[in-house]
Short mmCIF file of C-alpha atoms in Angstrom, two decimals:
data_model
loop_
_atom_site.label_atom_id
_atom_site.label_comp_id
_atom_site.label_asym_id
_atom_site.label_seq_id
_atom_site.Cartn_x
_atom_site.Cartn_y
_atom_site.Cartn_z
CA SER A 1 -115.17 47.05 -32.50
CA PHE A 2 -115.05 51.05 -32.58
CA PRO A 3 -117.66 52.06 -33.82
CA ASP A 4 -119.68 49.96 -31.15
CA TYR A 5 -117.91 51.26 -28.56
CA LEU A 6 -118.87 54.72 -29.79
CA GLU A 7 -122.57 54.09 -29.49
CA VAL A 8 -122.30 52.07 -26.23
CA LEU A 9 -120.47 55.52 -24.40
CA SER A 10 -122.87 58.07 -26.14
CA GLU A 11 -126.68 55.47 -25.60
CA ILE A 12 -125.64 53.42 -22.49
CA GLU A 13 -126.53 56.03 -19.51
CA ALA A 14 -126.35 53.44 -16.36
CA LEU A 15 -122.34 53.71 -16.84
CA GLU A 16 -120.06 56.69 -16.25
CA ASP A 17 -117.68 56.38 -18.65
CA ALA A 18 -115.81 53.98 -21.25
CA SER A 19 -112.74 53.49 -22.58
CA ALA A 20 -111.73 51.59 -25.60
CA VAL A 21 -108.34 49.36 -25.19
CA GLN A 22 -106.20 47.41 -27.87
CA ILE A 23 -102.85 45.49 -27.28
CA ARG A 24 -100.29 45.54 -29.90
CA MET A 25 -97.07 45.27 -30.66
CA LEU A 26 -94.30 48.00 -31.21
CA ALA A 27 -90.72 48.53 -32.60
CA GLY A 28 -89.44 50.76 -29.62
CA GLY A 29 -85.98 52.49 -29.57
CA GLU A 30 -83.41 53.88 -32.08
CA ALA A 31 -82.06 51.78 -35.54
CA GLY A 32 -79.80 50.08 -34.12
CA GLU A 33 -81.24 49.05 -30.62
CA VAL A 34 -85.08 49.02 -32.21
CA ARG A 35 -87.01 46.16 -29.13
CA SER A 36 -90.32 45.20 -29.24
CA LEU A 37 -92.88 46.63 -26.47
CA LEU A 38 -95.87 45.31 -25.26
CA ALA A 39 -98.35 48.24 -25.77
CA GLU A 40 -102.47 49.11 -24.88
CA GLU A 41 -103.39 51.63 -27.85
CA VAL A 42 -106.09 53.05 -25.24
CA THR A 43 -108.39 56.03 -25.60
CA GLY A 44 -107.35 59.09 -23.91
CA ASN A 45 -110.30 58.44 -20.60
CA TYR A 46 -108.45 55.11 -20.30
CA PHE A 47 -107.18 56.44 -17.00
CA ALA A 48 -110.11 57.48 -15.67
CA VAL A 49 -111.80 54.69 -16.30
CA THR A 50 -109.55 52.34 -14.73
CA GLY A 51 -108.42 54.82 -11.43
CA ILE A 52 -104.74 53.50 -12.21
CA ARG A 53 -102.88 57.06 -11.58
CA PRO A 54 -99.18 57.32 -12.71
CA VAL A 55 -96.71 58.08 -9.74
CA ILE A 56 -95.43 60.59 -11.72
CA GLY A 57 -96.82 63.29 -14.42
CA ARG A 58 -99.96 62.75 -15.92
CA ALA A 59 -102.23 60.49 -17.81
CA LEU A 60 -103.61 60.70 -20.78
CA LEU A 61 -106.20 63.42 -22.16
CA PRO A 62 -109.59 62.66 -23.43
CA GLU A 63 -108.55 64.79 -26.80
CA GLU A 64 -105.30 62.64 -27.09
CA SER A 65 -107.27 59.88 -28.56
CA ALA A 66 -108.63 61.18 -31.77
CA GLY A 67 -106.71 59.11 -33.61
CA GLY A 68 -103.91 60.19 -36.46
CA ASN A 69 -102.97 62.24 -34.49
CA SER A 70 -100.03 64.34 -36.13
CA GLY A 71 -99.03 66.60 -33.55
CA ALA A 72 -98.12 65.83 -30.16
CA ARG A 73 -97.69 61.59 -29.27
CA PRO A 74 -98.05 61.50 -25.40
CA VAL A 75 -96.87 58.03 -24.45
CA LEU A 76 -96.92 56.72 -20.61
CA ILE A 77 -94.45 54.24 -19.84
CA SER A 78 -94.59 51.23 -16.99
CA HIS A 79 -92.41 51.30 -13.97
CA ASP A 80 -90.25 48.62 -15.11
CA LEU A 81 -89.26 50.41 -18.15
CA TRP A 82 -88.97 53.61 -16.35
CA GLU A 83 -86.20 52.07 -14.15
CA SER A 84 -84.31 49.77 -16.97
CA ASP A 85 -84.46 52.09 -19.59
CA PHE A 86 -84.46 55.68 -17.64
CA GLY A 87 -82.67 54.40 -14.48
CA GLY A 88 -86.01 55.67 -12.47
CA ASP A 89 -84.90 59.31 -13.06
CA PRO A 90 -88.05 61.42 -12.07
CA SER A 91 -86.93 63.87 -14.86
CA VAL A 92 -87.99 61.59 -17.55
CA LEU A 93 -91.20 63.68 -18.48
CA GLY A 94 -90.49 65.34 -21.44
CA ARG A 95 -88.13 62.53 -22.76
CA GLU A 96 -89.03 61.19 -26.20
CA LEU A 97 -89.58 57.65 -26.89
CA ARG A 98 -89.54 56.29 -30.40
CA LEU A 99 -91.86 54.01 -31.12
CA ASN A 100 -92.71 52.42 -34.34
CA GLY A 101 -91.08 55.25 -36.07
CA TYR A 102 -92.83 57.77 -34.61
CA VAL A 103 -91.63 60.43 -31.52
CA HIS A 104 -93.47 60.14 -28.65
CA THR A 105 -92.98 62.01 -25.81
CA ILE A 106 -93.10 60.78 -22.14
CA VAL A 107 -96.30 62.49 -19.74
CA GLY A 108 -96.49 59.68 -17.55
CA VAL A 109 -95.45 56.66 -15.22
CA VAL A 110 -97.80 53.96 -14.79
CA PRO A 111 -97.49 52.04 -10.99
CA ASP A 112 -95.22 49.00 -10.76
CA GLY A 113 -97.40 45.89 -11.35
CA VAL A 114 -100.00 47.29 -13.96
CA MET A 115 -101.54 44.58 -15.39
CA SER A 116 -103.09 44.53 -19.13
CA ARG A 117 -106.95 44.03 -19.04
CA ARG A 118 -106.65 41.58 -22.24
CA VAL A 119 -103.72 39.25 -21.50
CA PRO A 120 -102.07 38.34 -18.11
CA LEU A 121 -98.52 40.83 -19.10
CA GLU A 122 -97.41 43.99 -17.72
CA PRO A 123 -97.00 46.41 -20.79
CA ASP A 124 -94.46 48.68 -21.32
CA VAL A 125 -95.87 51.68 -22.92
CA TRP A 126 -99.75 52.58 -22.83
CA VAL A 127 -100.20 55.12 -26.29
CA PRO A 128 -103.32 56.95 -27.17
CA ILE A 129 -105.47 55.43 -30.13
CA GLY A 130 -104.39 56.48 -33.35
CA SER A 131 -100.86 57.86 -32.25
CA VAL A 132 -97.98 55.14 -33.47
CA GLY A 133 -98.03 56.06 -37.30
CA LEU A 134 -100.58 52.54 -37.90
CA ASP A 135 -103.32 53.32 -40.48
CA ASN A 136 -105.94 51.94 -38.42
CA ALA A 137 -108.73 54.72 -39.01
CA PRO A 138 -110.43 52.17 -42.25
CA LEU A 139 -110.15 49.53 -39.01
CA ARG A 140 -111.41 51.61 -36.54
CA GLN A 141 -114.81 52.33 -38.59
CA ASP A 142 -115.89 48.82 -39.43
CA ARG A 143 -117.79 47.11 -37.18
CA GLY A 144 -117.08 43.51 -38.52
CA ASN A 145 -113.17 44.28 -36.59
CA ARG A 146 -113.81 43.45 -32.70
CA THR A 147 -109.91 43.77 -31.48
CA TYR A 148 -111.08 46.07 -29.28
CA LEU A 149 -111.67 45.39 -25.47
CA ILE A 150 -114.28 47.80 -23.82
CA LEU A 151 -113.77 48.79 -19.86
CA ALA A 152 -116.62 50.68 -18.03
CA ARG A 153 -117.23 52.39 -14.93
CA LEU A 154 -121.32 52.21 -13.29
CA ALA A 155 -122.45 55.27 -13.03
CA GLU A 156 -123.62 56.20 -9.53
CA GLY A 157 -126.52 54.72 -8.31
CA SER A 158 -127.40 52.54 -11.62
CA SER A 159 -127.07 49.38 -10.98
CA LYS A 160 -125.87 46.09 -13.33
CA GLU A 161 -129.32 45.37 -13.88
CA VAL A 162 -129.84 48.70 -15.46
CA LEU A 163 -126.98 48.13 -17.65
CA SER A 164 -127.83 45.00 -18.54
CA SER A 165 -131.03 45.48 -19.95
CA GLN A 166 -129.67 49.09 -21.60
CA LEU A 167 -126.94 46.77 -22.62
CA ALA A 168 -129.71 44.21 -24.11
CA VAL A 169 -131.51 47.09 -26.72
CA VAL A 170 -128.43 48.23 -27.91
CA SER A 171 -127.08 45.10 -28.55
CA SER A 172 -130.22 43.40 -30.10
CA ARG A 173 -129.74 46.75 -32.57
CA LEU A 174 -126.30 46.32 -33.31
#
């Protein structure tokens, strides 16, 4: 659950960082040309945690995953979507992409072949949690909603044994 993710992030010292990921289908495009896009809805530190570096543009920023973002809505697009819908145009940065009826601004292009960590497919887009116009704030507060995958990076100088021990303590409390 998202509350569990927040506790793991704040309490497990053996981790350098952790990101929450949820996969969903989004409606992409304008009226009359809407199609389904596979999206990973992620915390803003996702690209830092996974080590994925955009081929052009930038990754998401940690502050962009606050949820319910009514301001700028950034999106990173897959290499395939970049080529198929934007002709591989390097000036794609700053262009708009409508997802679930909400305008998002393209801030980066993900390298070719990046697979989801949830399903064996290549996502079309990566968006910050809460940016696609879904009122999922109550779900993010529900410990029974176990739709998130947590990806983490082990802290330098730590070990899997230390991590396992710390996770056991947090898990027993949760």
